[in-house]
């Protein structure tokens, strides 16, 4: 009975690993809307993936060890040592005349072999394969069932899981250092680029491009995307004349089309498909020209992987979704290329992409929504300068909120290291303008 209970526990714990780590953003969106106790626990566990995995592995190992020990005890109780000695004597009798010590030695070997083979079969079939197949099909159901037990186990095994997680982080850090050439850091690579290229004509642009290529694989979609508040998109119910006005004003060749709101993008309209219908009446059903093959990407996706997808699928635009399935914005092939070679201008780009004002050599005025990467490029500092304090923020306003922890008041001043930020304009919802002061500049 005890072995059966332990086997069921092992199956539930093993299945939980697949169940929790196979949930997608749609599942999390559904759980967020439910608001039940188990749903909240699952969402809480989602925020601690490393600790959750460590707890599952530690719990499963303890249970498996208990199964092995209990199985050995049960086997010895059911089959006394004399039985194994008889089997060993009969087996050895085919080859030699065995002595008492040989029979005892081989008897223990047979007992150990039966225990190992039997327990391994039970654990693999009923403790690993079967529960993981079930969990793959019923991941949300099993996650709800195991949410509270795992949160309890996470507290019980907190000391062990913390050691395991910290050791893993240390190991990963060493692997990352070796991946870029032993103990070579990003700063060392940047310095080597500057020393190598600085003597050449027009070296400034070449240096920026080379540095961008080095960090290309570390940049996420969220860092380069156009946020939803800045996206030009149209409702599929508008008339042709209104649609043409939006196209003419924006100058874009591809327009996302949504139903009700931007969280429900139904397709992409290619402006070139409208060329033969410019003189059609306002009730022309332009919706038939919408291409429904919308490509969705998560915010955390690396842009080097997205570039490969764009090349493979022959796409130029994707809708960016957050962890709950809502649309965060869009990312285009041009956005990816600009991350390496700088801003690309065409005949429709009348406005400067990054709105800022250079007050003097040490002070710059930026919009709060300006991306941190763009701010660093413009003022001439390393794009990794604020990595230690920016948290999940990608914009200048987000950095201020991460540092302050609350919405600042107008004229508030924030000092971070050698840099100073002054909030110039703010409303109830966001920080609108910020002055960035560089080191050695006037702090007035």
Coordinates of C-alpha atoms in Angstrom, one line a residue, residues 102-340:
X102 CA 29.8 -17.7 -3.4
X103 CA 26.2 -18.7 -2.9
X104 CA 25.6 -15.9 -0.4
X105 CA 27.4 -13.3 -2.7
X106 CA 25.4 -14.3 -5.8
X107 CA 22.1 -14.5 -3.7
X108 CA 22.6 -10.8 -2.7
X109 CA 23.3 -9.9 -6.3
X110 CA 20.1 -11.6 -7.5
X111 CA 18.1 -9.8 -4.8
X112 CA 19.7 -6.4 -5.8
X113 CA 19.1 -7.0 -9.5
X114 CA 15.4 -7.9 -9.0
X115 CA 14.9 -4.8 -6.8
X116 CA 16.6 -2.5 -9.3
X117 CA 14.9 -3.8 -12.4
X118 CA 11.5 -4.0 -10.8
X119 CA 11.6 -0.5 -9.2
X120 CA 13.1 1.0 -12.4
X121 CA 10.3 -0.5 -14.5
X122 CA 7.6 0.9 -12.1
X123 CA 9.2 4.3 -11.9
X124 CA 9.7 4.7 -15.6
X125 CA 6.3 3.5 -16.7
X126 CA 4.0 4.7 -13.9
X127 CA 6.2 7.5 -12.4
X128 CA 7.5 9.2 -15.6
X129 CA 6.1 8.1 -19.0
X130 CA 2.4 7.7 -18.3
X131 CA 1.9 10.8 -16.1
X132 CA 3.8 13.0 -18.5
X133 CA 1.8 11.8 -21.4
X134 CA -1.4 12.5 -19.4
X135 CA -0.1 15.9 -18.3
X136 CA 0.7 17.0 -21.8
X137 CA -3.0 16.4 -22.8
X138 CA -4.5 17.7 -19.6
X139 CA -2.0 20.3 -18.5
X140 CA -4.4 22.9 -17.1
X141 CA -6.4 20.3 -15.2
X142 CA -3.4 18.8 -13.5
X143 CA -1.9 22.2 -12.8
X144 CA -5.0 23.2 -10.9
X145 CA -4.9 19.9 -8.9
X146 CA -1.2 20.3 -8.0
X147 CA -1.0 24.1 -7.5
X148 CA -1.6 24.1 -3.7
X149 CA 0.5 20.9 -3.0
X150 CA 3.4 22.4 -4.9
X151 CA 3.2 25.7 -3.2
X152 CA 3.3 23.9 0.1
X153 CA 6.3 21.7 -1.0
X154 CA 8.0 24.9 -2.2
X155 CA 7.9 26.2 1.3
X156 CA 9.0 22.9 2.8
X157 CA 12.0 22.5 0.5
X158 CA 12.9 26.2 0.4
X159 CA 16.4 25.7 1.8
X160 CA 17.3 22.9 -0.7
X161 CA 15.7 24.7 -3.7
X162 CA 17.5 27.9 -2.9
X163 CA 20.8 26.2 -2.9
X164 CA 20.0 24.4 -6.2
X165 CA 18.8 27.6 -7.9
X166 CA 21.8 29.7 -6.8
X167 CA 24.2 27.0 -7.9
X168 CA 22.4 26.8 -11.3
X169 CA 22.7 30.6 -11.8
X170 CA 26.5 30.4 -10.9
X171 CA 26.9 27.6 -13.5
X172 CA 25.0 29.6 -16.1
X173 CA 27.1 32.7 -15.5
X174 CA 30.3 30.7 -16.1
X175 CA 28.8 29.2 -19.3
X176 CA 27.9 32.7 -20.5
X177 CA 31.4 33.9 -19.9
X178 CA 32.9 30.9 -21.7
X179 CA 30.5 31.4 -24.6
X180 CA 32.0 34.9 -25.4
X181 CA 35.6 33.6 -25.0
X182 CA 36.5 32.5 -21.6
X183 CA 36.5 35.4 -19.2
X184 CA 36.0 38.0 -21.9
X185 CA 33.2 40.4 -21.1
X186 CA 31.0 42.5 -23.3
X187 CA 33.1 45.6 -22.2
X188 CA 36.3 43.9 -23.4
X189 CA 34.8 43.1 -26.8
X190 CA 33.5 46.7 -27.2
X191 CA 37.0 48.0 -26.2
X192 CA 38.6 45.6 -28.7
X193 CA 36.3 46.9 -31.5
X194 CA 37.1 50.5 -30.7
X195 CA 40.9 49.9 -30.7
X196 CA 40.7 47.9 -34.0
X197 CA 38.4 50.3 -36.0
X198 CA 39.1 53.7 -34.4
X199 CA 41.9 54.5 -36.8
X200 CA 39.8 54.1 -39.9
X201 CA 37.9 56.8 -41.7
X202 CA 34.3 57.0 -40.7
X203 CA 35.0 54.7 -37.8
X204 CA 32.2 56.0 -35.6
X205 CA 29.4 54.4 -37.6
X206 CA 31.4 51.2 -38.1
X207 CA 32.0 50.8 -34.4
X208 CA 28.3 51.3 -33.6
X209 CA 27.4 48.6 -36.2
X210 CA 29.9 46.1 -34.9
X211 CA 28.8 46.6 -31.3
X212 CA 25.2 46.2 -32.3
X213 CA 26.1 42.9 -34.1
X214 CA 27.8 41.6 -30.9
X215 CA 24.7 42.2 -28.8
X216 CA 22.2 41.3 -31.5
X217 CA 21.3 37.9 -29.9
X218 CA 20.6 39.5 -26.5
X219 CA 18.0 42.0 -27.7
X220 CA 14.4 41.1 -27.2
X221 CA 11.3 42.0 -29.3
X222 CA 10.0 44.2 -26.4
X223 CA 13.1 46.4 -26.6
X224 CA 12.6 47.4 -30.3
X225 CA 8.8 47.0 -30.9
X226 CA 6.4 49.9 -31.5
X227 CA 4.0 50.0 -28.5
X228 CA 0.3 49.7 -29.1
X229 CA -0.3 53.4 -28.3
X230 CA 1.9 54.3 -31.3
X231 CA 0.6 51.7 -33.7
X232 CA -1.4 52.9 -36.7
X233 CA -4.2 50.3 -37.1
X234 CA -7.8 50.4 -38.4
X235 CA -11.1 48.9 -37.4
X236 CA -12.4 46.5 -40.1
X237 CA -15.9 48.3 -40.0
X238 CA -14.7 51.7 -41.3
X239 CA -15.5 52.8 -44.8
X240 CA -13.1 53.0 -47.7
X241 CA -12.7 56.8 -47.6
X242 CA -11.8 56.8 -44.0
X243 CA -9.3 54.0 -44.6
X244 CA -7.6 55.9 -47.4
X245 CA -7.3 59.0 -45.1
X246 CA -5.5 56.9 -42.5
X247 CA -3.2 55.4 -45.1
X248 CA -2.4 58.7 -46.7
X249 CA -1.6 60.3 -43.3
X250 CA 0.5 57.4 -42.0
X251 CA 2.4 56.6 -45.2
X252 CA 2.7 52.9 -44.1
X253 CA 2.6 50.0 -46.6
X254 CA 1.0 47.6 -44.2
X255 CA -1.8 48.3 -41.8
X256 CA -3.0 46.0 -39.0
X257 CA -6.8 45.5 -39.0
X258 CA -8.6 44.8 -35.7
X259 CA -12.1 44.0 -34.5
X260 CA -13.4 46.1 -31.5
X261 CA -9.9 46.7 -30.1
X262 CA -6.2 46.1 -30.9
X263 CA -6.2 42.9 -28.7
X264 CA -8.1 41.2 -31.5
X265 CA -6.1 41.8 -34.6
X266 CA -7.8 39.9 -37.5
X267 CA -5.3 40.5 -40.3
X268 CA -2.9 42.8 -42.1
X269 CA -4.0 45.1 -45.0
X270 CA -1.3 45.6 -47.7
X271 CA -1.8 49.0 -49.2
X272 CA -0.7 47.8 -52.6
X273 CA -3.8 45.6 -52.8
X274 CA -5.9 48.8 -52.7
X275 CA -4.3 50.4 -55.8
X276 CA -7.0 49.2 -58.2
X277 CA -9.8 50.4 -55.9
X278 CA -9.0 54.0 -55.2
X279 CA -11.9 55.3 -57.2
X280 CA -14.5 52.8 -55.8
X281 CA -17.4 54.0 -53.7
X282 CA -17.2 54.3 -50.0
X283 CA -19.2 51.1 -49.5
X284 CA -16.6 49.0 -51.3
X285 CA -15.9 45.9 -49.2
X286 CA -12.2 46.4 -48.8
X287 CA -12.3 43.8 -46.0
X288 CA -12.0 41.1 -48.6
X289 CA -8.4 42.3 -49.2
X290 CA -7.3 41.6 -45.6
X291 CA -4.7 38.9 -45.3
X292 CA -5.6 36.8 -42.2
X293 CA -2.2 35.2 -41.7
X294 CA -1.2 37.3 -38.7
X295 CA 2.1 36.3 -37.1
X296 CA 2.2 36.6 -33.3
X297 CA 5.4 36.7 -31.3
X298 CA 6.0 37.0 -27.5
X299 CA 7.7 40.0 -26.0
X300 CA 10.6 38.0 -24.7
X301 CA 11.6 36.5 -28.1
X302 CA 15.1 37.3 -29.2
X303 CA 15.2 39.4 -32.4
X304 CA 17.8 37.1 -34.0
X305 CA 15.3 34.2 -33.8
X306 CA 12.5 36.5 -35.1
X307 CA 14.7 37.5 -38.1
X308 CA 15.0 33.8 -39.0
X309 CA 11.3 33.4 -38.8
X310 CA 10.7 36.5 -41.0
X311 CA 13.1 35.1 -43.6
X312 CA 11.6 31.6 -43.4
X313 CA 7.9 32.7 -43.6
X314 CA 8.7 35.7 -45.9
X315 CA 7.0 38.2 -43.5
X316 CA 7.7 41.8 -42.7
X317 CA 5.5 42.4 -39.7
X318 CA 4.4 40.6 -36.5
X319 CA 2.0 41.4 -33.7
X320 CA 3.7 41.3 -30.3
X321 CA 1.7 39.7 -27.4
X322 CA 2.3 39.9 -23.7
X323 CA 2.2 37.0 -21.2
X324 CA -1.6 37.2 -20.9
X325 CA -2.3 37.2 -24.6
X326 CA -2.9 40.9 -25.1
X327 CA -1.4 42.8 -28.0
X328 CA 1.5 44.9 -26.8
X329 CA 2.4 46.4 -30.2
X330 CA 4.0 45.4 -33.5
X331 CA 7.5 44.7 -34.7
X332 CA 8.7 44.9 -38.3
X333 CA 11.7 43.7 -40.3
X334 CA 12.8 47.3 -40.5
X335 CA 12.8 47.5 -36.7
X336 CA 15.2 44.6 -36.6
X337 CA 17.5 45.9 -39.3
X338 CA 17.6 49.4 -37.6
X339 CA 18.9 47.7 -34.4
X340 CA 22.1 46.8 -36.3

